[in-house]
GROMACS .gro file of N, CA and C in nm:
model
  444
    1UNK      N    1   4.732 -10.138  -6.162
    1UNK     CA    2   4.609 -10.065  -6.188
    1UNK      C    3   4.635  -9.916  -6.193
    2UNK      N    4   4.729  -9.869  -6.110
    2UNK     CA    5   4.760  -9.727  -6.106
    2UNK      C    6   4.815  -9.676  -6.238
    3UNK      N    7   4.898  -9.757  -6.304
    3UNK     CA    8   4.954  -9.715  -6.432
    3UNK      C    9   4.845  -9.702  -6.538
    4UNK      N   10   4.747  -9.791  -6.534
    4UNK     CA   11   4.635  -9.783  -6.629
    4UNK      C   12   4.556  -9.655  -6.602
    5UNK      N   13   4.534  -9.625  -6.475
    5UNK     CA   14   4.461  -9.504  -6.439
    5UNK      C   15   4.534  -9.378  -6.486
    6UNK      N   16   4.664  -9.373  -6.462
    6UNK     CA   17   4.744  -9.258  -6.506
    6UNK      C   18   4.743  -9.247  -6.658
    7UNK      N   19   4.759  -9.359  -6.727
    7UNK     CA   20   4.757  -9.357  -6.873
    7UNK      C   21   4.621  -9.311  -6.926
    8UNK      N   22   4.514  -9.360  -6.865
    8UNK     CA   23   4.380  -9.320  -6.909
    8UNK      C   24   4.357  -9.171  -6.886
    9UNK      N   25   4.400  -9.121  -6.772
    9UNK     CA   26   4.385  -8.977  -6.744
    9UNK      C   27   4.470  -8.894  -6.840
   10UNK      N   28   4.587  -8.945  -6.876
   10UNK     CA   29   4.672  -8.875  -6.974
   10UNK      C   30   4.603  -8.868  -7.109
   11UNK      N   31   4.537  -8.975  -7.147
   11UNK     CA   32   4.464  -8.977  -7.274
   11UNK      C   33   4.349  -8.877  -7.269
   12UNK      N   34   4.276  -8.874  -7.159
   12UNK     CA   35   4.166  -8.778  -7.144
   12UNK      C   36   4.220  -8.635  -7.150
   13UNK      N   37   4.331  -8.609  -7.082
   13UNK     CA   38   4.390  -8.474  -7.083
   13UNK      C   39   4.436  -8.437  -7.223
   14UNK      N   40   4.494  -8.532  -7.297
   14UNK     CA   41   4.539  -8.505  -7.433
   14UNK      C   42   4.423  -8.473  -7.526
   15UNK      N   43   4.314  -8.545  -7.510
   15UNK     CA   44   4.195  -8.519  -7.591
   15UNK      C   45   4.139  -8.381  -7.558
   16UNK      N   46   4.135  -8.347  -7.429
   16UNK     CA   47   4.087  -8.214  -7.389
   16UNK      C   48   4.178  -8.106  -7.446
   17UNK      N   49   4.311  -8.130  -7.441
   17UNK     CA   50   4.406  -8.033  -7.495
   17UNK      C   51   4.384  -8.014  -7.645
   18UNK      N   52   4.358  -8.121  -7.715
   18UNK     CA   53   4.332  -8.110  -7.859
   18UNK      C   54   4.203  -8.033  -7.887
   19UNK      N   55   4.102  -8.053  -7.804
   19UNK     CA   56   3.977  -7.980  -7.821
   19UNK      C   57   3.998  -7.830  -7.799
   20UNK      N   58   4.075  -7.796  -7.698
   20UNK     CA   59   4.106  -7.655  -7.671
   20UNK      C   60   4.190  -7.597  -7.784
   21UNK      N   61   4.287  -7.673  -7.832
   21UNK     CA   62   4.376  -7.625  -7.938
   21UNK      C   63   4.302  -7.603  -8.069
   22UNK      N   64   4.187  -7.667  -8.085
   22UNK     CA   65   4.111  -7.649  -8.209
   22UNK      C   66   4.068  -7.504  -8.229
   23UNK      N   67   4.058  -7.428  -8.119
   23UNK     CA   68   4.019  -7.288  -8.132
   23UNK      C   69   4.138  -7.194  -8.151
   24UNK      N   70   4.260  -7.248  -8.145
   24UNK     CA   71   4.380  -7.167  -8.165
   24UNK      C   72   4.400  -7.137  -8.312
   25UNK      N   73   4.480  -7.036  -8.345
   25UNK     CA   74   4.520  -7.017  -8.485
   25UNK      C   75   4.591  -7.143  -8.535
   26UNK      N   76   4.588  -7.165  -8.665
   26UNK     CA   77   4.639  -7.290  -8.723
   26UNK      C   78   4.782  -7.319  -8.680
   27UNK      N   79   4.869  -7.221  -8.685
   27UNK     CA   80   5.009  -7.244  -8.648
   27UNK      C   81   5.023  -7.279  -8.500
   28UNK      N   82   4.945  -7.214  -8.416
   28UNK     CA   83   4.953  -7.239  -8.272
   28UNK      C   84   4.892  -7.373  -8.235
   29UNK      N   85   4.799  -7.424  -8.314
   29UNK     CA   86   4.731  -7.550  -8.283
   29UNK      C   87   4.814  -7.672  -8.320
   30UNK      N   88   4.913  -7.654  -8.406
   30UNK     CA   89   4.990  -7.770  -8.453
   30UNK      C   90   5.060  -7.843  -8.339
   31UNK      N   91   5.133  -7.770  -8.256
   31UNK     CA   92   5.211  -7.834  -8.151
   31UNK      C   93   5.123  -7.905  -8.048
   32UNK      N   94   5.020  -7.840  -7.991
   32UNK     CA   95   4.937  -7.914  -7.895
   32UNK      C   96   4.865  -8.033  -7.957
   33UNK      N   97   4.827  -8.022  -8.082
   33UNK     CA   98   4.761  -8.134  -8.149
   33UNK      C   99   4.857  -8.250  -8.167
   34UNK      N  100   4.977  -8.221  -8.214
   34UNK     CA  101   5.078  -8.325  -8.230
   34UNK      C  102   5.114  -8.386  -8.095
   35UNK      N  103   5.133  -8.302  -7.996
   35UNK     CA  104   5.165  -8.350  -7.861
   35UNK      C  105   5.052  -8.438  -7.808
   36UNK      N  106   4.928  -8.401  -7.837
   36UNK     CA  107   4.813  -8.481  -7.795
   36UNK      C  108   4.817  -8.620  -7.856
   37UNK      N  109   4.849  -8.628  -7.986
   37UNK     CA  110   4.859  -8.759  -8.051
   37UNK      C  111   4.970  -8.844  -7.989
   38UNK      N  112   5.083  -8.781  -7.959
   38UNK     CA  113   5.195  -8.853  -7.897
   38UNK      C  114   5.153  -8.906  -7.760
   39UNK      N  115   5.088  -8.821  -7.679
   39UNK     CA  116   5.046  -8.863  -7.545
   39UNK      C  117   4.942  -8.975  -7.554
   40UNK      N  118   4.850  -8.965  -7.647
   40UNK     CA  119   4.750  -9.071  -7.665
   40UNK      C  120   4.818  -9.203  -7.701
   41UNK      N  121   4.912  -9.198  -7.795
   41UNK     CA  122   4.983  -9.321  -7.834
   41UNK      C  123   5.062  -9.379  -7.717
   42UNK      N  124   5.132  -9.292  -7.642
   42UNK     CA  125   5.208  -9.340  -7.527
   42UNK      C  126   5.115  -9.398  -7.420
   43UNK      N  127   5.001  -9.335  -7.399
   43UNK     CA  128   4.904  -9.386  -7.302
   43UNK      C  129   4.851  -9.523  -7.341
   44UNK      N  130   4.819  -9.539  -7.468
   44UNK     CA  131   4.771  -9.669  -7.516
   44UNK      C  132   4.880  -9.776  -7.504
   45UNK      N  133   5.004  -9.736  -7.534
   45UNK     CA  134   5.114  -9.831  -7.520
   45UNK      C  135   5.136  -9.870  -7.374
   46UNK      N  136   5.122  -9.774  -7.282
   46UNK     CA  137   5.137  -9.805  -7.140
   46UNK      C  138   5.029  -9.901  -7.093
   47UNK      N  139   4.907  -9.879  -7.138
   47UNK     CA  140   4.797  -9.970  -7.103
   47UNK      C  141   4.825 -10.110  -7.159
   48UNK      N  142   4.870 -10.116  -7.283
   48UNK     CA  143   4.904 -10.245  -7.343
   48UNK      C  144   5.016 -10.315  -7.267
   49UNK      N  145   5.116 -10.238  -7.222
   49UNK     CA  146   5.226 -10.296  -7.146
   49UNK      C  147   5.176 -10.357  -7.015
   50UNK      N  148   5.088 -10.287  -6.946
   50UNK     CA  149   5.034 -10.339  -6.820
   50UNK      C  150   4.952 -10.466  -6.847
   51UNK      N  151   4.871 -10.464  -6.952
   51UNK     CA  152   4.790 -10.582  -6.983
   51UNK      C  153   4.877 -10.703  -7.017
   52UNK      N  154   4.986 -10.680  -7.090
   52UNK     CA  155   5.078 -10.790  -7.121
   52UNK      C  156   5.146 -10.842  -6.994
   53UNK      N  157   5.182 -10.752  -6.903
   53UNK     CA  158   5.242 -10.792  -6.776
   53UNK      C  159   5.142 -10.872  -6.693
   54UNK      N  160   5.017 -10.829  -6.692
   54UNK     CA  161   4.913 -10.903  -6.619
   54UNK      C  162   4.899 -11.044  -6.677
   55UNK      N  163   4.904 -11.054  -6.810
   55UNK     CA  164   4.893 -11.185  -6.875
   55UNK      C  165   5.008 -11.275  -6.831
   56UNK      N  166   5.130 -11.219  -6.829
   56UNK     CA  167   5.247 -11.296  -6.789
   56UNK      C  168   5.234 -11.342  -6.643
   57UNK      N  169   5.189 -11.250  -6.556
   57UNK     CA  170   5.172 -11.285  -6.414
   57UNK      C  171   5.060 -11.387  -6.393
   58UNK      N  172   4.954 -11.376  -6.473
   58UNK     CA  173   4.844 -11.472  -6.462
   58UNK      C  174   4.891 -11.611  -6.500
   59UNK      N  175   4.971 -11.620  -6.607
   59UNK     CA  176   5.024 -11.749  -6.648
   59UNK      C  177   5.119 -11.807  -6.543
   60UNK      N  178   5.188 -11.720  -6.471
   60UNK     CA  179   5.280 -11.764  -6.365
   60UNK      C  180   5.205 -11.791  -6.235
   61UNK      N  181   5.078 -11.751  -6.228
   61UNK     CA  182   4.997 -11.772  -6.109
   61UNK      C  183   5.022 -11.671  -5.998
   62UNK      N  184   5.077 -11.556  -6.032
   62UNK     CA  185   5.109 -11.454  -5.930
   62UNK      C  186   5.038 -11.322  -5.954
   63UNK      N  187   4.932 -11.321  -6.031
   63UNK     CA  188   4.862 -11.197  -6.064
   63UNK      C  189   4.789 -11.139  -5.944
   64UNK      N  190   4.813 -11.011  -5.915
   64UNK     CA  191   4.738 -10.934  -5.816
   64UNK      C  192   4.702 -10.802  -5.882
   65UNK      N  193   4.577 -10.788  -5.925
   65UNK     CA  194   4.536 -10.665  -5.993
   65UNK      C  195   4.534 -10.548  -5.896
   66UNK      N  196   4.490 -10.571  -5.775
   66UNK     CA  197   4.487 -10.465  -5.674
   66UNK      C  198   4.579 -10.503  -5.557
   67UNK      N  199   4.710 -10.476  -5.571
   67UNK     CA  200   4.802 -10.508  -5.461
   67UNK      C  201   4.779 -10.414  -5.343
   68UNK      N  202   4.851 -10.441  -5.232
   68UNK     CA  203   4.841 -10.356  -5.114
   68UNK      C  204   4.872 -10.212  -5.150
   69UNK      N  205   4.796 -10.121  -5.096
   69UNK     CA  206   4.813  -9.979  -5.128
   69UNK      C  207   4.940  -9.925  -5.064
   70UNK      N  208   5.015  -9.846  -5.143
   70UNK     CA  209   5.132  -9.776  -5.092
   70UNK      C  210   5.087  -9.631  -5.070
   71UNK      N  211   5.051  -9.598  -4.947
   71UNK     CA  212   4.989  -9.470  -4.917
   71UNK      C  213   5.083  -9.353  -4.941
   72UNK      N  214   5.212  -9.374  -4.930
   72UNK     CA  215   5.307  -9.265  -4.958
   72UNK      C  216   5.299  -9.228  -5.106
   73UNK      N  217   5.299  -9.328  -5.193
   73UNK     CA  218   5.290  -9.301  -5.337
   73UNK      C  219   5.156  -9.237  -5.372
   74UNK      N  220   5.050  -9.281  -5.308
   74UNK     CA  221   4.918  -9.223  -5.332
   74UNK      C  222   4.917  -9.077  -5.288
   75UNK      N  223   4.978  -9.047  -5.174
   75UNK     CA  224   4.985  -8.908  -5.126
   75UNK      C  225   5.066  -8.821  -5.220
   76UNK      N  226   5.179  -8.873  -5.269
   76UNK     CA  227   5.262  -8.796  -5.362
   76UNK      C  228   5.185  -8.772  -5.491
   77UNK      N  229   5.120  -8.873  -5.544
   77UNK     CA  230   5.041  -8.856  -5.667
   77UNK      C  231   4.927  -8.758  -5.648
   78UNK      N  232   4.860  -8.765  -5.534
   78UNK     CA  233   4.752  -8.670  -5.506
   78UNK      C  234   4.805  -8.528  -5.493
   79UNK      N  235   4.920  -8.514  -5.427
   79UNK     CA  236   4.979  -8.381  -5.413
   79UNK      C  237   5.017  -8.323  -5.549
   80UNK      N  238   5.070  -8.405  -5.639
   80UNK     CA  239   5.102  -8.357  -5.774
   80UNK      C  240   4.976  -8.315  -5.848
   81UNK      N  241   4.869  -8.391  -5.832
   81UNK     CA  242   4.743  -8.355  -5.897
   81UNK      C  243   4.694  -8.220  -5.847
   82UNK      N  244   4.698  -8.199  -5.716
   82UNK     CA  245   4.657  -8.070  -5.659
   82UNK      C  246   4.749  -7.959  -5.708
   83UNK      N  247   4.879  -7.986  -5.716
   83UNK     CA  248   4.975  -7.886  -5.762
   83UNK      C  249   4.948  -7.846  -5.907
   84UNK      N  250   4.914  -7.942  -5.991
   84UNK     CA  251   4.885  -7.912  -6.131
   84UNK      C  252   4.758  -7.827  -6.142
   85UNK      N  253   4.656  -7.860  -6.063
   85UNK     CA  254   4.533  -7.780  -6.064
   85UNK      C  255   4.562  -7.639  -6.015
   86UNK      N  256   4.640  -7.627  -5.908
   86UNK     CA  257   4.679  -7.494  -5.857
   86UNK      C  258   4.760  -7.417  -5.961
   87UNK      N  259   4.846  -7.486  -6.033
   87UNK     CA  260   4.927  -7.422  -6.138
   87UNK      C  261   4.836  -7.365  -6.247
   88UNK      N  262   4.742  -7.446  -6.295
   88UNK     CA  263   4.650  -7.398  -6.399
   88UNK      C  264   4.571  -7.278  -6.350
   89UNK      N  265   4.529  -7.281  -6.224
   89UNK     CA  266   4.454  -7.169  -6.167
   89UNK      C  267   4.543  -7.047  -6.149
   90UNK      N  268   4.669  -7.068  -6.113
   90UNK     CA  269   4.756  -6.956  -6.076
   90UNK      C  270   4.812  -6.878  -6.193
   91UNK      N  271   4.817  -6.934  -6.312
   91UNK     CA  272   4.874  -6.861  -6.425
   91UNK      C  273   4.800  -6.730  -6.450
   92UNK      N  274   4.666  -6.728  -6.457
   92UNK     CA  275   4.600  -6.599  -6.478
   92UNK      C  276   4.615  -6.504  -6.358
   93UNK      N  277   4.635  -6.558  -6.239
   93UNK     CA  278   4.645  -6.476  -6.118
   93UNK      C  279   4.787  -6.426  -6.096
   94UNK      N  280   4.884  -6.518  -6.094
   94UNK     CA  281   5.023  -6.483  -6.065
   94UNK      C  282   5.104  -6.447  -6.190
   95UNK      N  283   5.059  -6.496  -6.303
   95UNK     CA  284   5.135  -6.479  -6.426
   95UNK      C  285   5.227  -6.598  -6.446
   96UNK      N  286   5.258  -6.623  -6.570
   96UNK     CA  287   5.340  -6.739  -6.607
   96UNK      C  288   5.478  -6.736  -6.543
   97UNK      N  289   5.543  -6.620  -6.544
   97UNK     CA  290   5.682  -6.613  -6.498
   97UNK      C  291   5.698  -6.631  -6.348
   98UNK      N  292   5.591  -6.627  -6.272
   98UNK     CA  293   5.597  -6.657  -6.129
   98UNK      C  294   5.538  -6.796  -6.100
   99UNK      N  295   5.428  -6.831  -6.166
   99UNK     CA  296   5.360  -6.958  -6.139
   99UNK      C  297   5.444  -7.078  -6.183
  100UNK      N  298   5.508  -7.068  -6.298
  100UNK     CA  299   5.583  -7.183  -6.350
  100UNK      C  300   5.704  -7.219  -6.264
  101UNK      N  301   5.789  -7.123  -6.229
  101UNK     CA  302   5.902  -7.161  -6.142
  101UNK      C  303   5.855  -7.214  -6.006
  102UNK      N  304   5.747  -7.159  -5.952
  102UNK     CA  305   5.695  -7.211  -5.825
  102UNK      C  306   5.647  -7.355  -5.840
  103UNK      N  307   5.574  -7.382  -5.948
  103UNK     CA  308   5.521  -7.515  -5.972
  103UNK      C  309   5.634  -7.616  -5.986
  104UNK      N  310   5.744  -7.576  -6.045
  104UNK     CA  311   5.858  -7.666  -6.061
  104UNK      C  312   5.941  -7.678  -5.934
  105UNK      N  313   5.957  -7.567  -5.862
  105UNK     CA  314   6.045  -7.566  -5.745
  105UNK      C  315   5.983  -7.636  -5.624
  106UNK      N  316   5.852  -7.628  -5.607
  106UNK     CA  317   5.789  -7.686  -5.488
  106UNK      C  318   5.814  -7.837  -5.478
  107UNK      N  319   5.785  -7.917  -5.582
  107UNK     CA  320   5.813  -8.060  -5.567
  107UNK      C  321   5.963  -8.090  -5.556
  108UNK      N  322   6.046  -8.011  -5.623
  108UNK     CA  323   6.189  -8.035  -5.612
  108UNK      C  324   6.240  -8.006  -5.472
  109UNK      N  325   6.184  -7.905  -5.408
  109UNK     CA  326   6.226  -7.872  -5.271
  109UNK      C  327   6.175  -7.977  -5.172
  110UNK      N  328   6.055  -8.028  -5.195
  110UNK     CA  329   5.998  -8.125  -5.102
  110UNK      C  330   6.054  -8.266  -5.120
  111UNK      N  331   6.070  -8.310  -5.245
  111UNK     CA  332   6.112  -8.447  -5.271
  111UNK      C  333   6.264  -8.461  -5.288
  112UNK      N  334   6.329  -8.352  -5.321
  112UNK     CA  335   6.475  -8.347  -5.340
  112UNK      C  336   6.527  -8.457  -5.433
  113UNK      N  337   6.474  -8.466  -5.557
  113UNK     CA  338   6.525  -8.568  -5.649
  113UNK      C  339   6.666  -8.537  -5.698
  114UNK      N  340   6.702  -8.409  -5.694
  114UNK     CA  341   6.835  -8.363  -5.737
  114UNK      C  342   6.882  -8.257  -5.638
  115UNK      N  343   7.007  -8.218  -5.651
  115UNK     CA  344   7.061  -8.114  -5.564
  115UNK      C  345   7.005  -7.977  -5.600
  116UNK      N  346   7.038  -7.877  -5.517
  116UNK     CA  347   6.983  -7.742  -5.536
  116UNK      C  348   7.030  -7.679  -5.667
  117UNK      N  349   7.155  -7.703  -5.705
  117UNK     CA  350   7.206  -7.645  -5.830
  117UNK      C  351   7.132  -7.702  -5.949
  118UNK      N  352   7.119  -7.834  -5.954
  118UNK     CA  353   7.047  -7.898  -6.064
  118UNK      C  354   6.901  -7.857  -6.065
  119UNK      N  355   6.840  -7.840  -5.948
  119UNK     CA  356   6.701  -7.797  -5.940
  119UNK      C  357   6.686  -7.656  -5.997
  120UNK      N  358   6.776  -7.566  -5.960
  120UNK     CA  359   6.769  -7.428  -6.012
  120UNK      C  360   6.788  -7.425  -6.163
  121UNK      N  361   6.883  -7.502  -6.212
  121UNK     CA  362   6.906  -7.508  -6.357
  121UNK      C  363   6.783  -7.563  -6.428
  122UNK      N  364   6.722  -7.666  -6.370
  122UNK     CA  365   6.601  -7.726  -6.429
  122UNK      C  366   6.486  -7.625  -6.433
  123UNK      N  367   6.463  -7.555  -6.323
  123UNK     CA  368   6.354  -7.457  -6.317
  123UNK      C  369   6.376  -7.349  -6.422
  124UNK      N  370   6.496  -7.297  -6.432
  124UNK     CA  371   6.526  -7.191  -6.530
  124UNK      C  372   6.514  -7.243  -6.672
  125UNK      N  373   6.569  -7.362  -6.698
  125UNK     CA  374   6.565  -7.418  -6.834
  125UNK      C  375   6.423  -7.450  -6.879
  126UNK      N  376   6.344  -7.512  -6.792
  126UNK     CA  377   6.206  -7.546  -6.831
  126UNK      C  378   6.122  -7.420  -6.849
  127UNK      N  379   6.133  -7.326  -6.757
  127UNK     CA  380   6.058  -7.200  -6.770
  127UNK      C  381   6.096  -7.129  -6.899
  128UNK      N  382   6.226  -7.121  -6.926
  128UNK     CA  383   6.273  -7.056  -7.048
  128UNK      C  384   6.229  -7.127  -7.175
  129UNK      N  385   6.236  -7.259  -7.175
  129UNK     CA  386   6.196  -7.336  -7.293
  129UNK      C  387   6.048  -7.319  -7.321
  130UNK      N  388   5.966  -7.328  -7.218
  130UNK     CA  389   5.822  -7.310  -7.238
  130UNK      C  390   5.793  -7.168  -7.285
  131UNK      N  391   5.865  -7.070  -7.230
  131UNK     CA  392   5.846  -6.931  -7.273
  131UNK      C  393   5.881  -6.917  -7.421
  132UNK      N  394   5.993  -6.975  -7.463
  132UNK     CA  395   6.034  -6.965  -7.603
  132UNK      C  396   5.929  -7.029  -7.694
  133UNK      N  397   5.881  -7.148  -7.660
  133UNK     CA  398   5.788  -7.219  -7.747
  133UNK      C  399   5.651  -7.152  -7.752
  134UNK      N  400   5.592  -7.126  -7.634
  134UNK     CA  401   5.453  -7.081  -7.633
  134UNK      C  402   5.436  -6.930  -7.646
  135UNK      N  403   5.530  -6.854  -7.596
  135UNK     CA  404   5.513  -6.709  -7.598
  135UNK      C  405   5.588  -6.647  -7.716
  136UNK      N  406   5.714  -6.683  -7.730
  136UNK     CA  407   5.792  -6.621  -7.837
  136UNK      C  408   5.759  -6.682  -7.973
  137UNK      N  409   5.761  -6.815  -7.986
  137UNK     CA  410   5.741  -6.880  -8.115
  137UNK      C  411   5.594  -6.886  -8.156
  138UNK      N  412   5.508  -6.936  -8.068
  138UNK     CA  413   5.366  -6.951  -8.102
  138UNK      C  414   5.285  -6.826  -8.077
  139UNK      N  415   5.341  -6.730  -8.002
  139UNK     CA  416   5.277  -6.602  -7.973
  139UNK      C  417   5.141  -6.617  -7.906
  140UNK      N  418   5.134  -6.712  -7.811
  140UNK     CA  419   5.009  -6.731  -7.738
  140UNK      C  420   4.994  -6.620  -7.632
  141UNK      N  421   4.873  -6.572  -7.614
  141UNK     CA  422   4.852  -6.463  -7.518
  141UNK      C  423   4.845  -6.515  -7.374
  142UNK      N  424   4.960  -6.543  -7.317
  142UNK     CA  425   4.967  -6.594  -7.180
  142UNK      C  426   5.006  -6.478  -7.089
  143UNK      N  427   4.934  -6.457  -6.978
  143UNK     CA  428   4.972  -6.350  -6.886
  143UNK      C  429   5.107  -6.379  -6.822
  144UNK      N  430   5.203  -6.288  -6.841
  144UNK     CA  431   5.338  -6.312  -6.790
  144UNK      C  432   5.357  -6.271  -6.645
  145UNK      N  433   5.288  -6.167  -6.603
  145UNK     CA  434   5.307  -6.111  -6.468
  145UNK      C  435   5.172  -6.104  -6.397
  146UNK      N  436   5.173  -6.088  -6.263
  146UNK     CA  437   5.046  -6.071  -6.192
  146UNK      C  438   4.970  -5.949  -6.246
  147UNK      N  439   4.844  -5.970  -6.271
  147UNK     CA  440   4.759  -5.861  -6.320
  147UNK      C  441   4.776  -5.830  -6.467
  148UNK      N  442   4.859  -5.907  -6.539
  148UNK     CA  443   4.881  -5.878  -6.682
  148UNK      C  444   4.774  -5.938  -6.768
   0.00000   0.00000   0.00000
Protein backbone atom coordinates (compact mmCIF):
# COMPACT_ATOMS: atom_id res chain seq x y z
CA UNK A 1 0.00 0.00 0.00
CA UNK A 2 2.91 2.32 0.76
CA UNK A 3 4.27 2.06 -2.77
CA UNK A 4 0.88 3.02 -4.20
CA UNK A 5 0.75 6.00 -1.86
CA UNK A 6 4.26 7.14 -2.84
CA UNK A 7 3.48 6.67 -6.53
CA UNK A 8 0.21 8.61 -6.22
CA UNK A 9 1.93 11.46 -4.38
CA UNK A 10 4.64 11.50 -7.07
CA UNK A 11 1.96 11.83 -9.73
CA UNK A 12 0.31 14.68 -7.81
CA UNK A 13 3.69 16.43 -7.40
CA UNK A 14 4.45 15.99 -11.12
CA UNK A 15 1.10 17.49 -12.09
CA UNK A 16 1.71 20.41 -9.73
CA UNK A 17 5.19 20.87 -11.20
CA UNK A 18 3.73 20.96 -14.70
CA UNK A 19 1.16 23.55 -13.63
CA UNK A 20 3.90 25.75 -12.17
CA UNK A 21 6.10 25.26 -15.24
CA UNK A 22 3.27 26.48 -17.47
CA UNK A 23 4.10 30.02 -16.31
CA UNK A 24 7.81 29.66 -17.18
CA UNK A 25 9.29 30.86 -20.47
CA UNK A 26 8.87 28.22 -23.20
CA UNK A 27 12.48 27.01 -23.06
CA UNK A 28 12.49 26.80 -19.27
CA UNK A 29 9.16 24.92 -19.19
CA UNK A 30 10.31 22.09 -21.45
CA UNK A 31 12.41 20.21 -18.90
CA UNK A 32 9.94 20.28 -15.96
CA UNK A 33 7.09 19.35 -18.30
CA UNK A 34 9.02 16.43 -19.77
CA UNK A 35 10.16 15.37 -16.31
CA UNK A 36 6.54 15.54 -15.14
CA UNK A 37 5.42 13.18 -17.90
CA UNK A 38 8.23 10.75 -17.03
CA UNK A 39 7.31 10.82 -13.32
CA UNK A 40 3.62 10.32 -14.13
CA UNK A 41 4.42 7.33 -16.35
CA UNK A 42 6.74 5.82 -13.73
CA UNK A 43 4.12 6.37 -11.02
CA UNK A 44 1.43 4.64 -13.08
CA UNK A 45 3.81 1.78 -13.82
CA UNK A 46 4.62 1.42 -10.10
CA UNK A 47 0.91 1.28 -9.25
CA UNK A 48 0.39 -1.33 -11.98
CA UNK A 49 3.31 -3.37 -10.63
CA UNK A 50 1.82 -3.39 -7.12
CA UNK A 51 -1.61 -4.37 -8.45
CA UNK A 52 -0.10 -7.25 -10.44
CA UNK A 53 1.80 -8.39 -7.34
CA UNK A 54 -1.41 -8.24 -5.30
CA UNK A 55 -3.13 -10.37 -7.95
CA UNK A 56 -0.32 -12.94 -7.79
CA UNK A 57 -0.47 -13.02 -3.97
CA UNK A 58 -4.26 -13.29 -4.00
CA UNK A 59 -4.08 -16.29 -6.31
CA UNK A 60 -1.49 -17.85 -3.98
CA UNK A 61 -3.72 -17.10 -0.99
CA UNK A 62 -1.13 -14.93 0.78
CA UNK A 63 -2.41 -11.41 0.06
CA UNK A 64 -2.08 -8.85 2.88
CA UNK A 65 -2.96 -5.36 1.65
CA UNK A 66 -2.14 -3.77 5.01
CA UNK A 67 0.77 -5.73 6.53
CA UNK A 68 2.22 -4.98 9.98
CA UNK A 69 3.56 -1.45 10.12
CA UNK A 70 7.33 -0.98 10.06
CA UNK A 71 7.58 2.14 12.22
CA UNK A 72 11.26 2.73 11.40
CA UNK A 73 10.46 2.97 7.69
CA UNK A 74 7.47 5.20 8.42
CA UNK A 75 9.68 7.49 10.53
CA UNK A 76 12.34 7.67 7.81
CA UNK A 77 9.71 8.44 5.16
CA UNK A 78 8.13 11.10 7.35
CA UNK A 79 11.52 12.65 8.06
CA UNK A 80 12.26 12.83 4.32
CA UNK A 81 8.89 14.49 3.72
CA UNK A 82 9.65 17.10 6.40
CA UNK A 83 13.15 17.58 4.95
CA UNK A 84 11.75 18.20 1.46
CA UNK A 85 9.25 20.75 2.81
CA UNK A 86 12.05 22.47 4.77
CA UNK A 87 14.21 22.46 1.64
CA UNK A 88 11.51 24.16 -0.44
CA UNK A 89 11.03 26.73 2.33
CA UNK A 90 14.76 27.28 2.84
CA UNK A 91 15.77 28.11 -0.74
CA UNK A 92 14.37 31.68 -0.62
CA UNK A 93 15.76 32.12 2.92
CA UNK A 94 19.18 30.44 2.79
CA UNK A 95 19.74 30.48 -0.95
CA UNK A 96 20.22 27.53 -3.25
CA UNK A 97 23.96 27.12 -2.69
CA UNK A 98 23.50 26.59 1.06
CA UNK A 99 20.08 24.86 1.18
CA UNK A 100 20.84 22.19 -1.42
CA UNK A 101 24.05 20.80 0.09
CA UNK A 102 22.39 20.79 3.53
CA UNK A 103 19.35 18.95 2.19
CA UNK A 104 21.60 16.32 0.63
CA UNK A 105 24.11 16.04 3.49
CA UNK A 106 21.63 15.68 6.37
CA UNK A 107 20.15 12.31 5.32
CA UNK A 108 23.57 11.04 4.24
CA UNK A 109 25.03 11.91 7.63
CA UNK A 110 22.13 10.35 9.53
CA UNK A 111 21.56 7.20 7.46
CA UNK A 112 25.13 6.69 6.23
CA UNK A 113 24.24 4.90 2.96
CA UNK A 114 27.78 5.59 1.70
CA UNK A 115 31.09 6.68 3.16
CA UNK A 116 32.02 10.31 3.81
CA UNK A 117 34.05 10.66 0.60
CA UNK A 118 31.24 9.33 -1.59
CA UNK A 119 28.74 11.51 0.29
CA UNK A 120 30.84 14.65 -0.29
CA UNK A 121 31.28 13.82 -3.98
CA UNK A 122 27.52 13.20 -4.30
CA UNK A 123 26.61 16.50 -2.60
CA UNK A 124 29.01 18.47 -4.82
CA UNK A 125 27.99 16.65 -8.02
CA UNK A 126 24.24 16.97 -7.45
CA UNK A 127 24.47 20.63 -6.38
CA UNK A 128 26.65 21.41 -9.39
CA UNK A 129 24.46 19.52 -11.84
CA UNK A 130 21.28 21.23 -10.64
CA UNK A 131 23.08 24.59 -10.79
CA UNK A 132 24.18 23.93 -14.38
CA UNK A 133 20.72 22.84 -15.53
CA UNK A 134 18.46 25.32 -13.74
CA UNK A 135 20.63 28.38 -13.27
CA UNK A 136 23.19 28.34 -16.05
CA UNK A 137 21.28 26.58 -18.85
CA UNK A 138 17.63 27.46 -18.13
CA UNK A 139 18.49 30.81 -16.48
CA UNK A 140 15.84 30.45 -13.79
CA UNK A 141 15.87 33.22 -11.19
CA UNK A 142 16.78 31.12 -8.15
CA UNK A 143 18.24 32.92 -5.10
CA UNK A 144 21.80 31.63 -4.77
CA UNK A 145 22.79 33.14 -1.43
CA UNK A 146 20.98 34.22 1.76
CA UNK A 147 19.15 37.47 1.13
CA UNK A 148 19.70 37.28 -2.64
